[in-house]
mmCIF file of C-alpha atoms in Angstrom:
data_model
loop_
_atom_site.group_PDB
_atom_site.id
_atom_site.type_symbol
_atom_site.label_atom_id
_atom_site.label_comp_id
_atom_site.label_asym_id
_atom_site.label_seq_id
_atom_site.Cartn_x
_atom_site.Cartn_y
_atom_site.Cartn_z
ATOM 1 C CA UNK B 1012 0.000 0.000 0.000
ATOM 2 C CA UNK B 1013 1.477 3.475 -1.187
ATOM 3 C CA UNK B 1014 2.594 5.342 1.973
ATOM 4 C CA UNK B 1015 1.320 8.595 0.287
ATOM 5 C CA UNK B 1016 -1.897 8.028 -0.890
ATOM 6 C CA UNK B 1017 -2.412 12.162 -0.899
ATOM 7 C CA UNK B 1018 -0.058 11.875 -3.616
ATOM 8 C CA UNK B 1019 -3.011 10.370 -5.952
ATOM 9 C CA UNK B 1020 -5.540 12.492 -8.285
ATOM 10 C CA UNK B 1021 -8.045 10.027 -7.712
ATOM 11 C CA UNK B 1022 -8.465 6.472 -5.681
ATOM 12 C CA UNK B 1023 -10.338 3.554 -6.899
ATOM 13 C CA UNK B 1024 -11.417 0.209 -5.211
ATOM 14 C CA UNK B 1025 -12.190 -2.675 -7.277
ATOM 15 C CA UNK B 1026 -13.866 -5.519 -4.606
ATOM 16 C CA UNK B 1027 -15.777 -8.405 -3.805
ATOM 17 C CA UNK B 1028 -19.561 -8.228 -3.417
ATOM 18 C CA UNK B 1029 -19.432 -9.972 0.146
ATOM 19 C CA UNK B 1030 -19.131 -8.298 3.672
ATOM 20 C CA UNK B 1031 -15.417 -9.355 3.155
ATOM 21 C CA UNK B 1032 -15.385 -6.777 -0.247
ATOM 22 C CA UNK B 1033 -17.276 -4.099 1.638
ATOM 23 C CA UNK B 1034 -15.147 -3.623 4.723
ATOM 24 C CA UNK B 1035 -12.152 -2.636 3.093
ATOM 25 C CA UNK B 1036 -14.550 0.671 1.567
ATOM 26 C CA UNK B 1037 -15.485 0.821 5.066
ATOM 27 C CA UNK B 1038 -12.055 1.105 6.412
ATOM 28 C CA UNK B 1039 -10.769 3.904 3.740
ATOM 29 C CA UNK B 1040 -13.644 5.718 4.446
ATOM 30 C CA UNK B 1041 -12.861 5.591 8.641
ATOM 31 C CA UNK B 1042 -9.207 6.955 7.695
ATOM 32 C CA UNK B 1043 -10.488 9.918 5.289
ATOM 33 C CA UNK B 1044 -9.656 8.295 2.061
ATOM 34 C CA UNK B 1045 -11.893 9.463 -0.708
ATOM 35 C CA UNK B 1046 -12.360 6.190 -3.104
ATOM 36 C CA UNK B 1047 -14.715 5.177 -6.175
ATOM 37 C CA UNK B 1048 -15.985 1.515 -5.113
ATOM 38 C CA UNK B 1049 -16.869 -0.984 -7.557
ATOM 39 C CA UNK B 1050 -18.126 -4.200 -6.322
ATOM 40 C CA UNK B 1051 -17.545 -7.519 -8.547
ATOM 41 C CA UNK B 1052 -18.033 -11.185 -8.343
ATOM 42 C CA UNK B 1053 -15.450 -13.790 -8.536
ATOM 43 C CA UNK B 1054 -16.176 -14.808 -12.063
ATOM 44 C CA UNK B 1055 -16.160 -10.788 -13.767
ATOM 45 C CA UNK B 1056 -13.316 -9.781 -11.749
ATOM 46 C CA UNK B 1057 -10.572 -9.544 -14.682
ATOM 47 C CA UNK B 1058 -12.868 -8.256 -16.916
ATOM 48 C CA UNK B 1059 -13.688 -5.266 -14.427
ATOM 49 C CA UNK B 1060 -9.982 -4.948 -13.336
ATOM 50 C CA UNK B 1061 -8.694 -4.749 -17.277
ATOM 51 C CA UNK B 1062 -11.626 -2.381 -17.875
ATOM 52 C CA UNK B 1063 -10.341 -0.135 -15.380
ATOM 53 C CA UNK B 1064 -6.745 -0.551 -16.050
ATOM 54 C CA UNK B 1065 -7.492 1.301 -19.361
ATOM 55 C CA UNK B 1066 -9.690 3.940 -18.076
ATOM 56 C CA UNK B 1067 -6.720 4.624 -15.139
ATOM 57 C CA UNK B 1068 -5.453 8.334 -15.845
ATOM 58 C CA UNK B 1069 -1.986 9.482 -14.970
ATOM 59 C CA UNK B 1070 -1.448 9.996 -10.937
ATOM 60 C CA UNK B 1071 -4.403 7.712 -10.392
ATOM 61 C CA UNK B 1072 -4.436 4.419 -7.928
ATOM 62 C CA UNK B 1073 -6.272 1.274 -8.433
ATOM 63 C CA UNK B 1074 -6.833 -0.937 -4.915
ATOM 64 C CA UNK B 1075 -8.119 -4.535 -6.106
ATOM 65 C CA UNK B 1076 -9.012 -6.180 -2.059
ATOM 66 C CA UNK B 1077 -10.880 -9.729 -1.377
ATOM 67 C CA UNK B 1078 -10.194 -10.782 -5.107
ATOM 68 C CA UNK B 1079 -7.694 -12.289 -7.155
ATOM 69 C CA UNK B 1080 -6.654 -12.035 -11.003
ATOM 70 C CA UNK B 1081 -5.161 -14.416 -13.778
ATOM 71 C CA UNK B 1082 -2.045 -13.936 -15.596
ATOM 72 C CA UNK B 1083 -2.801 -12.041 -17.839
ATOM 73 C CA UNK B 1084 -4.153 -9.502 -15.952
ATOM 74 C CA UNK B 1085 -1.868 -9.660 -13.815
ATOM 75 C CA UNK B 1086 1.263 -9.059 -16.896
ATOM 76 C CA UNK B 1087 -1.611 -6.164 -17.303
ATOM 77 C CA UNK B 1088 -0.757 -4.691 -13.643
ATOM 78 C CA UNK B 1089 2.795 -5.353 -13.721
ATOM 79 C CA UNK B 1090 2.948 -2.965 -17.493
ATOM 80 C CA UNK B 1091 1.185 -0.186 -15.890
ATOM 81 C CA UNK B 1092 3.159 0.128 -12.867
ATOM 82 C CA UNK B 1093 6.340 0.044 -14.396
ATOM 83 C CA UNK B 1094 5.153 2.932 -16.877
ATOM 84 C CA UNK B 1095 6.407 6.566 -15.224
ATOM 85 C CA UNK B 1096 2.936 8.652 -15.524
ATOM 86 C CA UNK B 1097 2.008 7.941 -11.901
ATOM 87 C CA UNK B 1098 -0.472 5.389 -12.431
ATOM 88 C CA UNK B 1099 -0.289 2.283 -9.825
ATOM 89 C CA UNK B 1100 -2.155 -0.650 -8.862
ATOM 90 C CA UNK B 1101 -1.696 -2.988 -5.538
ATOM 91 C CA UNK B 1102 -3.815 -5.633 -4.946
ATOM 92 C CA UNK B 1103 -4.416 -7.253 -1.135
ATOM 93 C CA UNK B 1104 -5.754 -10.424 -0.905
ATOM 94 C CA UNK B 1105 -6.321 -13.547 1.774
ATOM 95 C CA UNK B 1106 -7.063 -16.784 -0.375
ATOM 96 C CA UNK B 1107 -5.013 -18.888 -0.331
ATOM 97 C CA UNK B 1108 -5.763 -20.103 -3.934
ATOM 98 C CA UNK B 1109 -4.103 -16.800 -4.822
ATOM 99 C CA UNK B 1110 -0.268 -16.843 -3.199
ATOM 100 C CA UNK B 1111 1.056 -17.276 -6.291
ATOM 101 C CA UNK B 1112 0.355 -13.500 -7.143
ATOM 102 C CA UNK B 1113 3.218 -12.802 -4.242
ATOM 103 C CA UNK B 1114 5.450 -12.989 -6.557
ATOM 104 C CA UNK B 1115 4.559 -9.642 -8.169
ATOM 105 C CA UNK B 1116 5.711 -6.551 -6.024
ATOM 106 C CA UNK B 1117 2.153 -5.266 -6.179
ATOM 107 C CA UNK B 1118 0.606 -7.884 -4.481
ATOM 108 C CA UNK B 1119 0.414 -9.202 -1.637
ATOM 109 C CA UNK B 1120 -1.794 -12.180 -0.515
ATOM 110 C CA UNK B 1121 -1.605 -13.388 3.396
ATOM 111 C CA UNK B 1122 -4.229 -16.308 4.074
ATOM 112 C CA UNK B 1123 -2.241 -16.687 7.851
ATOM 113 C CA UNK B 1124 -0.138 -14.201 9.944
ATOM 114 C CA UNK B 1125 0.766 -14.933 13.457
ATOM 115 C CA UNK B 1126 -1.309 -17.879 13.584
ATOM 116 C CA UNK B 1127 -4.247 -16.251 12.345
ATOM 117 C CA UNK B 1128 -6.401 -16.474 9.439
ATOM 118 C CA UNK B 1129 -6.445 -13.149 7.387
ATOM 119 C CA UNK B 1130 -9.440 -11.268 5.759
ATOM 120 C CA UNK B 1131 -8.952 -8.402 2.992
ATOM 121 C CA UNK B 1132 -10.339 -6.189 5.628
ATOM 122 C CA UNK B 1133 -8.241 -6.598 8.376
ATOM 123 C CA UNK B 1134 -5.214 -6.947 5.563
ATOM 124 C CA UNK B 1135 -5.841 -3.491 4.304
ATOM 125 C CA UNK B 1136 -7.066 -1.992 8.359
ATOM 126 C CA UNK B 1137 -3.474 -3.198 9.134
ATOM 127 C CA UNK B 1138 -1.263 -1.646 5.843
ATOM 128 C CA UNK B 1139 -2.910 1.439 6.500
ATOM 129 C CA UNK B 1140 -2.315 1.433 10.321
ATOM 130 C CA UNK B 1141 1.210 0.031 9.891
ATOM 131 C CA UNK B 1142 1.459 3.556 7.694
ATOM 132 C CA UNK B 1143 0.389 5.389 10.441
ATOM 133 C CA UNK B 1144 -2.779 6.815 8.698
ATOM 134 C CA UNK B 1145 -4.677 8.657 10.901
ATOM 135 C CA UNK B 1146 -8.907 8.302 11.799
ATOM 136 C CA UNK B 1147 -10.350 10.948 10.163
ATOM 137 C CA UNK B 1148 -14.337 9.442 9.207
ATOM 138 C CA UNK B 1149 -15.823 10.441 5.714
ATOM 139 C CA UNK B 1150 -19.579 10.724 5.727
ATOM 140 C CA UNK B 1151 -21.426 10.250 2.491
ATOM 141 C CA UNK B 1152 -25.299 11.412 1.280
ATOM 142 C CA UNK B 1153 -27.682 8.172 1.573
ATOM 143 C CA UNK B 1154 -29.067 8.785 -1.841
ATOM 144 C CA UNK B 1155 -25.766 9.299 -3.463
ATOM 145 C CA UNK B 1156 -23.187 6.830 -2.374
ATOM 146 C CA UNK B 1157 -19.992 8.122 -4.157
ATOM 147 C CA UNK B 1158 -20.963 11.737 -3.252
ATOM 148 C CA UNK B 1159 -19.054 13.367 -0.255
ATOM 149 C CA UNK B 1160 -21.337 15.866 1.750
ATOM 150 C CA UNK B 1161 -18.724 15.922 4.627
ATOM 151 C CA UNK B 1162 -15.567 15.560 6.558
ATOM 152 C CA UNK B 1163 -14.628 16.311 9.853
ATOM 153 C CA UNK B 1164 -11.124 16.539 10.546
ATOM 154 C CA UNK B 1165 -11.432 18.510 14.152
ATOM 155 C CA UNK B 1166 -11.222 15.509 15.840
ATOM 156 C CA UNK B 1167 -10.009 15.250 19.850
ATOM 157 C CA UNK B 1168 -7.765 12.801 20.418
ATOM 158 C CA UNK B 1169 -9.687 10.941 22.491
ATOM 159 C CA UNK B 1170 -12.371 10.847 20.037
ATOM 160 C CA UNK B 1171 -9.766 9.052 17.572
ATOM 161 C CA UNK B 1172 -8.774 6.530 19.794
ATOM 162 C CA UNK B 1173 -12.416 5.918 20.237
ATOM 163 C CA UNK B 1174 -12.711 5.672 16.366
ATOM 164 C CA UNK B 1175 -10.038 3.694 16.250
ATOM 165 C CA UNK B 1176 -11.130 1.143 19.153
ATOM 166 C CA UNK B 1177 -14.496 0.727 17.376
ATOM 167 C CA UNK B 1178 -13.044 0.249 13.773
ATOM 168 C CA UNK B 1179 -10.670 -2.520 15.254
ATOM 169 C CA UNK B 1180 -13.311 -4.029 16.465
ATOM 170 C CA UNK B 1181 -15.946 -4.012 13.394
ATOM 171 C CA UNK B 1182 -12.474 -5.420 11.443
ATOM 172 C CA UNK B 1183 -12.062 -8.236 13.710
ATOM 173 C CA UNK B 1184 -15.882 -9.154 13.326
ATOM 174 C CA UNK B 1185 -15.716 -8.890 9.891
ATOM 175 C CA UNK B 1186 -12.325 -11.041 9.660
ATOM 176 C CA UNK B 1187 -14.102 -13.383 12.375
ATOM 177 C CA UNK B 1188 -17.370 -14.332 9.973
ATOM 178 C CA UNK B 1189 -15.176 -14.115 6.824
ATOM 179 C CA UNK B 1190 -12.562 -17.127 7.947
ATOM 180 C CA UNK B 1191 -15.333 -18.606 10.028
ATOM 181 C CA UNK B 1192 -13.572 -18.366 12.954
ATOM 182 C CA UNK B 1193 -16.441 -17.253 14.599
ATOM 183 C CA UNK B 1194 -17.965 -20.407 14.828
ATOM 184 C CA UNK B 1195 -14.762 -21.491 16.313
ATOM 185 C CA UNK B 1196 -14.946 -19.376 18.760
ATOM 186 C CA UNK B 1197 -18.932 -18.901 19.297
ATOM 187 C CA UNK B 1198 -18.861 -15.334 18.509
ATOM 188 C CA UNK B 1199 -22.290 -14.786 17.474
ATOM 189 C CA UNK B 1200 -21.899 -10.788 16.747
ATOM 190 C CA UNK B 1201 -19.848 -11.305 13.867
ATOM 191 C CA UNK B 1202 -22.446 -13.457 12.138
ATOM 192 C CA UNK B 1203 -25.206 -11.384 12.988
ATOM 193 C CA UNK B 1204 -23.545 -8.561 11.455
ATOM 194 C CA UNK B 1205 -23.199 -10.654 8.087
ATOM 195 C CA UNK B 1206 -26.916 -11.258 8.048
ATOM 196 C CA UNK B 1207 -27.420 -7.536 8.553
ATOM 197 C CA UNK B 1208 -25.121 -6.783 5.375
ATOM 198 C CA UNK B 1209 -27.564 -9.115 3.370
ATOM 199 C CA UNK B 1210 -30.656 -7.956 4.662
ATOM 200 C CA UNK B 1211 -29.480 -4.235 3.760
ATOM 201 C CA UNK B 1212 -28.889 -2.360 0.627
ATOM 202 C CA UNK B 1213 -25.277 -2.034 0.462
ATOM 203 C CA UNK B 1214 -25.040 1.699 1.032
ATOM 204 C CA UNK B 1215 -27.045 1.768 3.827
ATOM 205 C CA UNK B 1216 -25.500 -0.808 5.509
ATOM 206 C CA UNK B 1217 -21.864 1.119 5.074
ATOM 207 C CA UNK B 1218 -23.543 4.397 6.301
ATOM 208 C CA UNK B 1219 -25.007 2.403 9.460
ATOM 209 C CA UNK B 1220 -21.281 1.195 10.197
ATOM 210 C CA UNK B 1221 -19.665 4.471 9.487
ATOM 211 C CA UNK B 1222 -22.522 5.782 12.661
ATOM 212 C CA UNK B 1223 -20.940 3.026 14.496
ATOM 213 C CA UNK B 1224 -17.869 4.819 14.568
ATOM 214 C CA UNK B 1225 -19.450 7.926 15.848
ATOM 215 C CA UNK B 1226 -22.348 6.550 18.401
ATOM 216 C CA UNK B 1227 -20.793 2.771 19.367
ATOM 217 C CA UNK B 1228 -23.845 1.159 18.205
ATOM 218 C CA UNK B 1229 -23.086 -1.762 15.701
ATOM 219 C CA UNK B 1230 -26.868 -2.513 15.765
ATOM 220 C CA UNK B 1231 -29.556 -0.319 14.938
ATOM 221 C CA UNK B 1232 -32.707 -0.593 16.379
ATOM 222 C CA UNK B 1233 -34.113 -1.865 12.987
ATOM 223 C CA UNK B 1234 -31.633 -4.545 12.986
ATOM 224 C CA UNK B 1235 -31.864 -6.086 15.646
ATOM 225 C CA UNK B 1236 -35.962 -6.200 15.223
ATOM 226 C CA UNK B 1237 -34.747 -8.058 11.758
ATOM 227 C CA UNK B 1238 -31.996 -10.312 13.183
ATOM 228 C CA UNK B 1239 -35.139 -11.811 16.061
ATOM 229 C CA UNK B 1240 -36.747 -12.642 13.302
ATOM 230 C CA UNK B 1241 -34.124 -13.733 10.971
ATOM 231 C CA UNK B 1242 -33.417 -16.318 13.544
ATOM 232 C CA UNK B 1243 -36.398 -17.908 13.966
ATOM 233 C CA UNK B 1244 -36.845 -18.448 9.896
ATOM 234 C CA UNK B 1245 -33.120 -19.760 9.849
ATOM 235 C CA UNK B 1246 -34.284 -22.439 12.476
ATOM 236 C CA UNK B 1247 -37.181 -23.250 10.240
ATOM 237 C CA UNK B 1248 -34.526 -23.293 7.479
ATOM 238 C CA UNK B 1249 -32.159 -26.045 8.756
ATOM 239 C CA UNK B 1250 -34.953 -28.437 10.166
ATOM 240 C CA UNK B 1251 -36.400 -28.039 6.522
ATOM 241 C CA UNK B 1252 -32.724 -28.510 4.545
ATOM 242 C CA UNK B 1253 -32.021 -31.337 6.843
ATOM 243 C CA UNK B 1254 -34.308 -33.069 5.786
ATOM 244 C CA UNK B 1255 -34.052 -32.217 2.036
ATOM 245 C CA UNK B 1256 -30.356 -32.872 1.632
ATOM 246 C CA UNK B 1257 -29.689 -35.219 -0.580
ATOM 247 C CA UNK B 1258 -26.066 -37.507 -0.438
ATOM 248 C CA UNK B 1259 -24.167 -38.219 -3.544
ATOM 249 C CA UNK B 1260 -21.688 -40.786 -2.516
ATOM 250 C CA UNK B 1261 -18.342 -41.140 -3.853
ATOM 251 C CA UNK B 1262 -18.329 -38.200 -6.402
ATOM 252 C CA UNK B 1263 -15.038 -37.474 -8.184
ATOM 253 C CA UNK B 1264 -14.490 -33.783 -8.311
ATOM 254 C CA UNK B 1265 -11.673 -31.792 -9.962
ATOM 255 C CA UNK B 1266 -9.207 -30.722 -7.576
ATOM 256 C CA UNK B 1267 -9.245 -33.245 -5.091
ATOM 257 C CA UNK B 1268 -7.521 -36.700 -5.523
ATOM 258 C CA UNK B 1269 -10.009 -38.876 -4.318
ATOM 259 C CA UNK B 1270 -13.697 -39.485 -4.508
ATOM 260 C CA UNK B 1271 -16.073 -37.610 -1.552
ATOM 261 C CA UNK B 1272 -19.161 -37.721 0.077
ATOM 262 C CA UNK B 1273 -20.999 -34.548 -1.141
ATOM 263 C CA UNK B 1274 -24.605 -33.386 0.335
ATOM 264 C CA UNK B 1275 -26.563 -31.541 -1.211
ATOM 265 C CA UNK B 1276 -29.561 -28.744 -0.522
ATOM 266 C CA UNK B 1277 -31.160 -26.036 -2.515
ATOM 267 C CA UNK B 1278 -31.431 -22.703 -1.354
ATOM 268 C CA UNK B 1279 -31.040 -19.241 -2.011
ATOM 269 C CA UNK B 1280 -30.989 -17.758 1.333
ATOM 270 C CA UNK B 1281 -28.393 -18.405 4.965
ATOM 271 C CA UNK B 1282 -25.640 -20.418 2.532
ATOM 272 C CA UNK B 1283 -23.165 -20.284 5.511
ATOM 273 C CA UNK B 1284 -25.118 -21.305 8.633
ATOM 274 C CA UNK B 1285 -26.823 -23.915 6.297
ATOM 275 C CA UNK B 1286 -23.521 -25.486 5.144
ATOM 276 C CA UNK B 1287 -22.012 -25.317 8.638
ATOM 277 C CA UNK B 1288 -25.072 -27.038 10.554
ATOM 278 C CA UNK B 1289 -25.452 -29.613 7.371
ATOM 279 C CA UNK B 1290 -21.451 -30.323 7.784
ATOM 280 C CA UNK B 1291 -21.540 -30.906 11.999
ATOM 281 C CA UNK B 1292 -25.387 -32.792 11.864
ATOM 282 C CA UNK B 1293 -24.124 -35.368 8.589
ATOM 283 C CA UNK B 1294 -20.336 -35.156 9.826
ATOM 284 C CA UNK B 1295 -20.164 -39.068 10.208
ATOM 285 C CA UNK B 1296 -21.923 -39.319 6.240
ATOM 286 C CA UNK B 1297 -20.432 -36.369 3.979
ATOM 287 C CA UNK B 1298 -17.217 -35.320 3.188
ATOM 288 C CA UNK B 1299 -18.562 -31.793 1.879
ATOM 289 C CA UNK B 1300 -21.750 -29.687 1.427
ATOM 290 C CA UNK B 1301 -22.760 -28.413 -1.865
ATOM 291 C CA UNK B 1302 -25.331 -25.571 -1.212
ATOM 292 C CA UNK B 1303 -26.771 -24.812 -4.928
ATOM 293 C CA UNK B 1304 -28.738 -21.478 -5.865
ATOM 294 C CA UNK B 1305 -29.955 -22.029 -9.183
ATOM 295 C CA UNK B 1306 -31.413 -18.550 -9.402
ATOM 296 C CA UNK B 1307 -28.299 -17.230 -9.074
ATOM 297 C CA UNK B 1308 -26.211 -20.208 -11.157
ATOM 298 C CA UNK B 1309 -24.041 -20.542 -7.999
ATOM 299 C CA UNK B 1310 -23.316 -23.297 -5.695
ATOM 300 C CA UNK B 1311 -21.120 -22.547 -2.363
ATOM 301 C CA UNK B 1312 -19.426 -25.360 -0.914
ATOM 302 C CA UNK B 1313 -19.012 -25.972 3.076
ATOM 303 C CA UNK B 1314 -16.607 -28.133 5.071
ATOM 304 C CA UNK B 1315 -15.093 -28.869 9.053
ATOM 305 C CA UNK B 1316 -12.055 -30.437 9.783
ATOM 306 C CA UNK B 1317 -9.284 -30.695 6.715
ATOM 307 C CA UNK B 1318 -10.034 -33.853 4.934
ATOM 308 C CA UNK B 1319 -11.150 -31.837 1.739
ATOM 309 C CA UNK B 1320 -9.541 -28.513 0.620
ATOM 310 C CA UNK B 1321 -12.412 -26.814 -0.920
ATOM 311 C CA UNK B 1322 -10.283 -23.608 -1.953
ATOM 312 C CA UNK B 1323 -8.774 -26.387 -4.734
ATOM 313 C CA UNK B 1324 -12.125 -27.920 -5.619
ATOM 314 C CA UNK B 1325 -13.605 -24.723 -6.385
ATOM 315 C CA UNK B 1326 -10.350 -23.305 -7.637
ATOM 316 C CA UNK B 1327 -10.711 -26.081 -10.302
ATOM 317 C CA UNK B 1328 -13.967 -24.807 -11.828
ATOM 318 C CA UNK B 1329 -12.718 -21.352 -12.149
ATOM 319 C CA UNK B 1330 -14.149 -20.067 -8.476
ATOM 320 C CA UNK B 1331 -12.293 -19.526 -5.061
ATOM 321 C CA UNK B 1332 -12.074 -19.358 -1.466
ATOM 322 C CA UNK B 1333 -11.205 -20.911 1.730
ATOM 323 C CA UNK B 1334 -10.679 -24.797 2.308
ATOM 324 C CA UNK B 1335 -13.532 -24.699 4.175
ATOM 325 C CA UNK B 1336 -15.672 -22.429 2.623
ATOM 326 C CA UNK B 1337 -15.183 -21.849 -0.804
ATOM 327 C CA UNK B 1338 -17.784 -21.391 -4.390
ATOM 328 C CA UNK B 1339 -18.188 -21.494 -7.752
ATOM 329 C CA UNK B 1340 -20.917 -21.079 -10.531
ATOM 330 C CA UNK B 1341 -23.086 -24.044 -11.169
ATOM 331 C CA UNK B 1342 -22.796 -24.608 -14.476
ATOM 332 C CA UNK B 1343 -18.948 -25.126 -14.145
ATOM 333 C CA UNK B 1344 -19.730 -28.353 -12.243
ATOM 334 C CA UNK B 1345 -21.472 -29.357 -15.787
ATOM 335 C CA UNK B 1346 -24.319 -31.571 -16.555
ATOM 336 C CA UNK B 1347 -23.035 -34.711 -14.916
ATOM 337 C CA UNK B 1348 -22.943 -33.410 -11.350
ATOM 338 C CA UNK B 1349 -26.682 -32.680 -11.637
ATOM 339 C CA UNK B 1350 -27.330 -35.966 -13.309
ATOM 340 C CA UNK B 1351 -25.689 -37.363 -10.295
ATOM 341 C CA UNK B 1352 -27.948 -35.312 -7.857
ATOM 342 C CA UNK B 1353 -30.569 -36.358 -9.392
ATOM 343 C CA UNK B 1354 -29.712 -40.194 -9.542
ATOM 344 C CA UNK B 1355 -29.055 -39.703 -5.829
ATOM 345 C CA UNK B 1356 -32.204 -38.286 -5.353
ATOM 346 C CA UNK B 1357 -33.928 -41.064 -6.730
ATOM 347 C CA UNK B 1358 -32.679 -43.687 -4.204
ATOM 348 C CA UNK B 1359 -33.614 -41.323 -1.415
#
């Protein structure tokens, strides 16, 4: 990350569509750093990132978080920041799928440091603290979410550290949902705030967490009315998938070496609480669920333990992610994986 980023005309963010993707906006925004977001899936991201590589003017910076890019957008990257007109991209990333992009300057991709499993936003919180950026909170117009109305840089110090304290701690529940260590740990906060993000439209949801800052309420009033109820549907949800799942035994899959266990649900709605109650109830039975969306031609794939790396299985059919959590689009799985759900389904 450029020490200087005052030395840039204009930033841009190119980033995931997850809460993962929308905390690093989140953090620029808490240290005073006026950005253009664009949010991308998986699949379009080097088709957004070489779009904007040739729209980048002279003195302008390019921030690519939560996402990764193939070679040849990478040979892209590497051109433009070797050309002397100011232009520069980094890119800061946590999948482990990705750590072959180390090897360019630009990047840098950390899945583990100390012991601890990384998330964009806590890799891009910590480059800009390590930098010694200052708090310094941008506010934006709800109706216009690129538009600055105001910033307050008459800050006390003690209202920075405050800032500060709060940020850290909306970064570590971000990073906590993202690697699922929450789970681990039985921090139920950090999913909460996840459902939030996806119950929210995405501006309002940033503008909510940039009052955070400000008040020390991660929860407005209206959330937490929507997170009572969201929890009794999602109970309704897993007795109702438990019962729907549907095991395809010893299914080869690219990217693994050996045949697996899969189970499989339908859904389009609480992919990660699904997957990790269907992987703990079935743990003795499956190998790996395969939660599939087919309105949005996407299937998400859940794990426990570290018999199956999912990051490779889902690397393998041009997706991403975690070994433990990781997706892809549906269709990449092709017609035979269906045919086998279905065959499966049969002898239910």
């Amino acid at each position: 990350m450029p020490k200087k980023l005052q030395n840039y005309e204009n930033i841009h963010l190119i980033t995931h569509t997850d809460l993962d993707g929308v905390g690093p906006s989140i953090v620029l925004r808490a240290f005073g750093i006026t950005h253009s977001p664009y949010y991308v899936e998986t699949r379009k991201v080097d088709e957004a990132v070489q779009t904007r590589l040739n729209e980048l003017n002279d003195h302008e910076l390019l921030i690519i978080t939560d996402l990764s890019v193939n070679e040849e957008t990478a040979e892209m990257i590497d051109k433009v920041n070797k050309k002397p007109d100011g232009r520069f991209v980094v890119l800061l990333d946590h999948h482990a799928s990705a750590v072959s992009l180390n090897s360019y300057e630009w990047a840098t991709v950390l899945p583990i440091v100390n012991d601890i499993k990384m998330s964009a936003t806590t890799l891009i919180f910590k480059a800009l603290k390590d930098a010694e950026y200052e708090i310094s909170p941008i506010f934006h117009s709800t109706e216009e979410e690129l538009k600055e109305i105001e910033k307050n840089t008459e800050y006390t110090t003690m209202e920075k550290e405050t800032f500060f304290d709060r940020l850290a701690h909306l970064v570590e529940d971000i990073r906590l949902y993202d690697t699922w260590d929450w789970n681990v740990l039985s921090i139920q906060e950090a999913t909460d705030l996840n459902t939030i993000f996806y119950a929210r439209r995405r501006h309002d949801f940033i503008h909510a967490r940039m009052d955070y800052l400000l008040n020390g309420q991660l929860f407005t009033a209206e959330d937490l009315a929507y997170l009572q109820f969201s929890k009794e549907e999602l109970q309704k949800i897993l007795k109702k998938k438990s019962k729907q799942m549907i095991i395809v035994p010893q299914y080869q899959l690219k990217g693994h070496d050996t045949p697996i266990n899969i189970g499989v649900v339908e859904t389009d709605s609480y992919y990660s609480e699904l997957g990790n109650h269907l992987a703990e109830k079935f743990e003795e039975e499956i190998d790996a669920v395969f939660i599939i969306s087919l309105v949005k031609n996407r299937v998400s794939l859940r794990s426990i333990g570290d018999k199956v790396n999912l990051s490779e299985i889902a690397k393998a059919y041009n997706g991403g992610g975690h070994p433990n959590a990781s997706g892809c689009d549906l269709s990449e799985l092709g017609p035979e994986f269906l045919q086998a759900v279905l065959e499966a389904g049969k002898n239910k």
